[in-house]
Amino acid sequence: MDIAKPGLLLVDDDPLIRDTLGFVLGEAFEVRSAASRPEAVALASSVEFRPAIALVDLGLPPSPHQPDEGFRLIVELAALVPAIKILALSGQTSEHNARHARTLGAIDFIAKPASPDHILAALTRALNWRAAEVTLAPQLQVAGLIGQSPSMERLKRQIHQFANSPFPVLVTGESGSGKEGVARALHAASRRNEQPYLALNCAALAENLIEATLFGHAKGAYTGATTARAGYFEEVGEGTLFLDEIGELPLGLQAKLLRVLENGEFQRLGETQTRVSQARVVAATNRDLRKQSRSGEFRADLYHRLSVLAIDTPPLRELGDDRSLLLEHFLRLYAQQLAVAPFQLDAEARQAWLRYRFPGNVRELRNITIRLLAKHPGGQIDKATLADEFDSEQMDTEAATTQPDLDAAIQLLRSQPDFNLDDWLAAWEQSCIAAALQLADGNMSQAARLLGVNRTTLYSRLDSQRKVS
């Protein structure tokens, strides 16, 4: 019996490259090709093809000489197929593009021109990493909850506080921050933990397929529905149903989901019989659903129903030394699974690790760990080597915020003989907080993320400002 080949999504606007690589890589992979971002998204969203690996050219139409379309596709593929391993392939070989692609979710970057053997080796290596993650799935799922920082301890308390509530929970947070880990922790800590846990990415399927997947369908309900089938709300029983990327749920289905949340009632697609669900729903999003509900992009009544209980997953930049604990966790798991010796960071590299803000959050930290382990097994990593893995734009921002302009400071002190440092800092803090609240439309969690602090700190600063005034 033939063993099914892993799926490879090849995205490049050059037909010669698509044909050549498709032929060469076809022996090891089931290759599907796309010439543009929309074509690639359509392929990744199809039922019959679920790629394990994607090879994405950054320069795609309509702007093939710019990397923006490729960057956008990396983000979309990571959302559509969370387990996918993405490699960026591009003739735009600037170090900034390579680093930014990795920050967005690509696990590696291959510069054009590259020999088919080199590409095959990189794809095989990525496939091995993916296979390791399948084995490590239980440990990886809880990785987003590793830590001892105040933000992480608060998150754990909320999980245990909400675990046995029958009400829905809305988990918010940036991409890669571990929202599904929170959902699984809610299920594990609840009395439902012996019941099933099912997850659906609302961005990954077409509207009719989402409806059939959630609610089930009758025989003949649509083309290809040759038998009746139960949906997730039936299959999960009294367990937990996790709806990721809930902001992507089409408006037509939002009303049906609201009905289930209000009274448990739903109907299979193509049926009139009413069924009742006992599932507990946990939803997640990296969008501002309150703002979307005001603009009509998301139903306000559904938003209020989902957000009765809300958990904000903190970004990695707020977790301080937890970044070292996560490094040790991933390093131990992958080194053991891949049978290689772990690397070590020297003193300067460790300080750089703790200063870096990890805009891609836990997902980025994990990918950096994997790449360093592949390149330097058993090695000593210095600051320069580590910097090659960081997003240069993020590092520039970091330098700008930690190294103020000395000349400007001298000019300020010369021009203001009555200068008071405390008053000056307080005024800047007040202005920054006001700006963040305006940009976040009053959303405290989003404003705190813009300021790089946790929500408790923001509340404390506001309270101090009110007392002073």
XYZ file of C-alpha atoms in Angstrom:
469
model
C 0.000 0.000 0.000
C 1.355 3.446 -0.972
C 2.036 5.831 1.867
C 0.400 9.209 1.278
C 2.880 11.945 0.444
C 2.897 15.100 2.571
C 1.198 18.047 0.909
C 3.359 20.906 -0.389
C 1.824 24.244 -1.376
C 4.166 25.936 -3.875
C 3.460 29.642 -4.427
C 5.401 31.513 -7.109
C 4.315 33.791 -9.948
C 6.980 32.374 -12.293
C 5.467 29.407 -14.223
C 8.925 28.023 -15.030
C 9.825 27.848 -11.327
C 6.462 26.261 -10.508
C 6.853 23.629 -13.221
C 10.501 22.857 -12.421
C 10.066 22.591 -8.668
C 6.768 20.778 -9.062
C 8.496 18.126 -11.155
C 11.588 17.801 -8.932
C 9.708 17.813 -5.624
C 6.843 15.681 -6.871
C 8.619 12.470 -5.904
C 8.644 13.402 -2.221
C 5.538 15.614 -1.944
C 2.019 15.981 -3.244
C 2.610 19.354 -4.879
C -0.127 21.918 -5.540
C 0.893 25.207 -7.157
C -0.473 28.729 -7.027
C 0.623 31.887 -8.838
C -0.874 34.429 -6.427
C -1.960 34.929 -2.840
C -5.713 34.466 -3.545
C -5.004 31.203 -5.403
C -2.863 29.957 -2.509
C -5.519 30.846 0.069
C -8.165 29.037 -1.976
C -6.003 25.903 -2.165
C -5.212 25.955 1.558
C -8.918 26.403 2.336
C -10.054 23.468 0.201
C -11.302 20.269 1.795
C -9.325 17.892 -0.420
C -5.887 19.420 0.164
C -4.362 20.234 3.570
C -0.708 21.164 3.040
C 1.919 20.188 5.598
C 4.534 22.518 4.077
C 4.322 25.749 2.095
C 7.064 27.266 -0.052
C 6.106 30.917 -0.561
C 7.724 33.443 -2.890
C 7.561 36.875 -1.245
C 7.316 38.781 -4.531
C 3.782 38.027 -5.689
C 1.337 39.944 -7.920
C 0.054 42.598 -8.039
C 3.423 43.940 -6.726
C 5.986 41.254 -7.569
C 8.922 43.532 -6.758
C 7.716 44.139 -3.203
C 7.453 41.529 -0.400
C 4.140 42.779 1.039
C 1.894 40.225 -0.675
C 4.142 37.367 0.412
C 4.214 38.663 3.980
C 0.423 38.811 3.975
C 0.176 35.260 2.661
C 2.458 33.930 5.425
C 0.121 35.394 8.045
C -2.976 33.994 6.312
C -1.537 30.498 5.891
C -0.491 30.380 9.556
C -4.087 31.228 10.499
C -5.697 28.835 8.013
C -3.492 25.818 8.751
C -1.907 26.296 12.197
C 0.292 23.179 11.915
C 1.761 24.183 8.550
C 5.482 24.870 8.186
C 6.148 27.849 5.917
C 9.414 28.544 4.103
C 9.902 31.849 2.310
C 11.570 31.686 -1.108
C 12.616 34.985 -2.643
C 15.063 36.832 -4.832
C 14.545 39.808 -2.513
C 17.327 38.687 -0.244
C 17.630 41.631 2.121
C 18.250 40.518 5.685
C 15.293 42.628 6.789
C 12.901 40.656 4.541
C 14.259 37.340 5.795
C 13.930 38.325 9.427
C 10.465 39.815 8.990
C 9.214 36.708 7.172
C 10.389 34.597 10.098
C 8.753 36.947 12.592
C 5.424 36.553 10.786
C 5.579 32.762 10.990
C 7.943 31.418 8.328
C 10.285 28.850 9.811
C 13.087 29.489 7.316
C 14.125 31.689 4.385
C 15.644 30.430 1.118
C 17.336 32.943 -1.172
C 16.933 32.660 -4.952
C 18.540 31.229 -6.917
C 18.626 27.964 -4.982
C 19.271 24.467 -6.259
C 16.407 21.954 -6.050
C 18.592 19.794 -3.772
C 19.016 22.693 -1.347
C 15.271 23.375 -1.370
C 14.463 19.688 -0.887
C 16.830 19.505 2.093
C 15.189 22.552 3.696
C 11.703 21.133 3.114
C 12.707 17.756 4.541
C 14.148 19.433 7.617
C 10.935 21.408 8.126
C 8.905 18.231 7.687
C 10.977 16.549 10.409
C 10.297 19.483 12.737
C 6.587 19.154 11.989
C 6.675 15.410 12.719
C 8.412 16.138 16.022
C 5.648 18.571 16.941
C 2.977 15.947 16.308
C 4.677 13.765 18.919
C 5.227 16.718 21.236
C 1.693 18.087 20.836
C 0.591 17.708 24.505
C 3.710 19.512 25.791
C 3.521 22.223 23.136
C -0.127 22.954 23.842
C 0.643 24.042 27.398
C 3.776 26.013 26.463
C 1.830 29.268 26.324
C 1.028 28.882 30.018
C 4.606 28.379 31.202
C 5.832 31.199 33.386
C 5.881 32.855 36.776
C 5.467 36.520 35.835
C 2.559 38.509 37.357
C 0.785 38.509 33.965
C 1.080 34.735 33.647
C -0.028 34.112 37.239
C -3.069 36.320 36.645
C -3.876 34.375 33.469
C -3.706 31.058 35.353
C -6.003 32.408 38.080
C -8.564 33.473 35.485
C -8.474 30.052 33.850
C -9.233 28.292 37.130
C -11.838 30.924 38.024
C -13.751 30.420 34.754
C -13.113 26.708 34.180
C -16.394 25.347 35.558
C -18.659 28.172 34.463
C -21.277 27.126 31.862
C -20.949 30.479 30.082
C -18.869 31.061 26.945
C -15.367 32.483 27.279
C -13.818 34.922 24.806
C -10.020 34.608 24.657
C -8.309 37.630 23.124
C -4.677 38.312 22.346
C -2.128 38.818 19.613
C -1.299 36.171 17.028
C 0.992 33.509 18.423
C 0.324 34.382 22.072
C -1.148 30.978 22.967
C -4.920 31.464 22.843
C -5.618 27.819 22.017
C -3.426 26.818 24.964
C -5.771 28.870 27.165
C -8.794 27.097 25.666
C -7.280 23.666 26.312
C -6.344 24.696 29.850
C -9.943 25.807 30.495
C -11.145 22.398 29.329
C -8.519 20.471 31.332
C -9.301 22.395 34.536
C -13.065 21.914 34.205
C -15.404 19.106 35.217
C -15.825 18.497 31.476
C -12.245 17.259 31.093
C -13.378 13.663 30.507
C -15.597 14.864 27.658
C -14.366 15.630 24.115
C -12.492 18.782 23.143
C -12.925 19.878 19.513
C -11.429 22.887 17.739
C -12.461 24.677 14.554
C -10.591 27.501 12.842
C -13.340 29.741 11.468
C -10.945 31.224 8.903
C -10.019 27.866 7.413
C -13.245 26.834 5.647
C -15.801 28.284 3.250
C -19.112 29.418 4.765
C -21.143 26.362 3.734
C -18.430 24.018 5.011
C -18.207 25.843 8.354
C -21.970 25.485 8.789
C -21.909 21.779 7.944
C -18.896 21.216 10.195
C -20.482 22.979 13.161
C -24.085 21.847 12.849
C -23.933 18.732 10.659
C -25.886 18.068 7.490
C -28.588 15.856 6.054
C -28.016 13.541 3.117
C -28.124 15.587 -0.089
C -27.912 18.930 1.735
C -25.272 20.040 -0.748
C -23.191 18.580 -3.567
C -21.041 15.820 -2.145
C -23.183 15.220 0.963
C -23.807 11.563 0.157
C -24.663 10.634 3.755
C -26.014 12.423 6.808
C -23.404 13.560 9.298
C -23.344 15.016 12.794
C -21.530 18.296 13.338
C -19.156 19.423 16.068
C -21.953 20.605 18.349
C -23.280 17.035 18.443
C -19.935 15.238 18.441
C -18.515 17.262 21.319
C -21.463 16.313 23.566
C -21.005 18.029 26.931
C -17.370 18.825 26.188
C -15.665 21.991 24.996
C -15.899 23.440 21.490
C -13.103 25.896 20.651
C -13.850 28.366 17.857
C -10.617 30.022 16.791
C -10.569 33.198 14.659
C -14.206 33.829 15.641
C -13.996 37.266 14.008
C -13.856 35.487 10.635
C -17.222 33.763 11.136
C -19.592 34.946 8.367
C -22.447 37.165 9.522
C -25.035 34.646 8.342
C -23.640 32.000 10.681
C -23.256 34.400 13.586
C -27.029 34.412 14.093
C -27.087 30.608 14.197
C -24.231 30.504 16.686
C -26.028 33.068 18.853
C -29.097 30.830 18.926
C -27.026 27.892 20.170
C -25.429 30.046 22.874
C -28.803 31.382 24.039
C -30.869 28.195 24.192
C -28.695 25.369 22.862
C -30.873 24.876 19.767
C -29.595 24.246 16.246
C -30.505 22.372 13.071
C -28.434 20.299 10.720
C -27.947 21.798 7.279
C -30.860 20.595 5.122
C -33.017 19.511 8.099
C -35.922 21.078 10.001
C -35.530 18.967 13.150
C -34.315 20.998 16.124
C -31.480 19.544 18.172
C -30.027 20.687 21.486
C -26.355 21.132 22.356
C -24.810 20.909 25.841
C -21.364 22.063 24.688
C -19.332 24.781 26.390
C -18.028 27.272 23.806
C -14.648 28.975 24.024
C -13.924 31.488 21.240
C -10.687 33.274 20.374
C -9.694 36.273 18.295
C -6.832 38.675 17.717
C -9.279 41.324 16.499
C -11.064 44.068 18.409
C -14.568 42.567 18.297
C -16.074 45.442 20.249
C -14.937 47.860 17.565
C -16.154 45.489 14.826
C -19.539 45.175 16.524
C -19.891 48.966 16.486
C -19.124 49.095 12.755
C -21.489 46.234 11.939
C -18.734 43.809 10.912
C -19.594 41.550 13.851
C -22.982 41.101 15.533
C -23.135 43.156 18.717
C -25.485 40.693 20.431
C -23.134 37.804 19.688
C -20.142 39.786 20.925
C -21.868 40.539 24.242
C -22.933 36.904 24.588
C -19.425 35.596 23.901
C -17.678 38.100 26.153
C -19.624 37.436 29.356
C -16.317 35.958 30.531
C -13.178 37.296 28.833
C -9.517 36.361 29.122
C -6.806 38.510 27.600
C -3.715 36.456 26.727
C -0.657 38.622 27.452
C 1.913 39.180 24.700
C 5.374 37.769 25.280
C 6.930 41.205 25.726
C 5.029 41.554 29.033
C 6.308 38.296 30.503
C 9.867 39.240 31.463
C 11.967 36.253 32.539
C 9.258 33.861 31.349
C 10.991 34.138 27.966
C 13.931 32.212 29.437
C 11.611 29.540 30.856
C 9.976 29.116 27.452
C 13.372 28.842 25.776
C 14.399 26.087 28.183
C 11.078 24.306 27.649
C 11.289 24.272 23.843
C 15.008 23.561 23.831
C 14.587 20.512 26.041
C 11.650 19.141 24.044
C 13.104 19.595 20.552
C 16.649 18.541 21.429
C 15.338 15.288 22.873
C 12.903 14.646 20.021
C 15.447 15.429 17.269
C 18.274 13.632 19.122
C 20.678 16.582 19.106
C 22.585 18.379 21.860
C 20.983 21.623 23.102
C 22.717 24.947 22.489
C 23.515 27.522 25.159
C 23.282 31.313 25.159
C 26.273 33.221 26.493
C 25.709 36.039 29.002
C 25.288 38.810 26.408
C 23.025 36.701 24.223
C 20.824 35.851 27.200
C 20.421 39.552 27.992
C 19.548 40.218 24.345
C 16.997 37.380 24.503
C 15.301 39.029 27.487
C 15.322 42.489 25.853
C 13.838 41.358 22.539
C 10.073 41.944 22.395
C 9.157 38.905 20.243
C 6.450 40.530 18.085
C 5.470 37.045 16.877
C 5.046 35.945 20.508
C 5.380 32.290 21.565
C 5.229 31.060 17.972
C 8.215 33.236 17.021
C 10.183 32.194 20.107
C 9.600 28.534 19.295
C 10.680 28.946 15.665
C 13.861 30.789 16.676
C 14.674 27.969 19.093
C 14.186 25.380 16.345
C 16.399 27.248 13.866
C 19.211 27.771 16.369
C 19.023 24.118 17.356
C 19.270 23.050 13.704
C 22.180 25.378 12.934
C 24.160 25.166 16.185
C 23.452 21.872 17.997
C 25.522 21.766 21.167
C 26.977 25.188 20.379
C 27.495 28.414 22.288
C 25.317 31.225 20.896
C 26.704 34.748 21.122
C 24.832 38.030 20.769
C 25.701 38.487 17.069
C 24.490 35.002 16.148
C 21.271 35.549 18.036
C 20.709 38.938 16.416
C 20.645 37.233 13.002
C 17.414 35.527 14.062
C 15.673 38.661 15.335
C 13.510 41.045 13.310
C 15.828 43.948 12.468
C 12.935 46.433 12.433
C 11.980 45.347 15.926
C 15.602 45.669 17.060
C 15.759 49.185 15.596
C 12.602 50.085 17.523
C 14.113 48.599 20.653
C 17.259 50.666 20.253
C 15.245 53.818 19.648
C 13.240 53.332 22.829
C 16.182 52.392 25.037
C 18.791 54.881 23.754
C 17.417 58.453 23.813
C 19.025 61.136 21.676
C 21.789 62.682 23.817
C 21.960 65.917 21.785
C 18.216 66.449 22.145
C 18.452 65.920 25.911
C 21.301 68.468 26.176
C 19.297 71.007 24.192
C 16.258 70.426 26.388
C 18.198 71.038 29.613
C 19.883 74.171 28.226
C 16.608 75.677 27.067
C 14.721 75.086 30.338
C 16.618 76.341 33.413
C 13.669 75.301 35.641
C 13.533 71.797 34.151
C 12.092 69.122 36.487
C 12.660 65.506 35.431
C 9.708 64.097 37.406
C 7.262 66.616 35.913
C 8.628 66.031 32.397
C 8.327 62.231 32.684
C 4.845 62.490 34.195
C 3.680 64.713 31.331
C 5.055 62.308 28.718
C 3.471 59.344 30.481
C 0.102 61.087 30.543
C 0.359 61.951 26.830
C 1.391 58.407 25.859
C -1.473 56.863 27.838
C -3.995 59.280 26.324
C -2.683 58.515 22.824
C -2.855 54.757 23.399
C -6.434 54.954 24.698
C -7.434 57.032 21.675
C -5.800 54.608 19.224
C -7.420 51.658 21.035
C -10.841 53.323 21.043
C -10.933 53.082 24.842
C -10.100 49.357 24.964
C -7.862 48.997 28.022
C -6.301 45.682 26.964
C -5.377 46.967 23.519
C -4.072 50.264 24.949
C -1.894 48.340 27.403
C -0.437 46.303 24.504
C 0.361 49.509 22.583
C 2.200 50.840 25.636
C 4.060 47.592 26.262
C 2.646 47.152 29.783
C 0.067 44.849 31.298
C -3.473 46.009 31.923
C -3.033 46.116 35.715
C -0.090 48.501 35.322
C -2.149 50.745 33.039
C -4.996 50.902 35.576
C -2.463 51.756 38.300
C -0.902 54.567 36.227
C -4.330 56.041 35.440
C -5.299 55.899 39.099
C -2.083 57.743 40.042
C -2.787 60.424 37.433
C -6.303 60.969 38.822
C -4.962 61.387 42.356
C -2.383 63.946 41.208
C -4.949 65.930 39.264
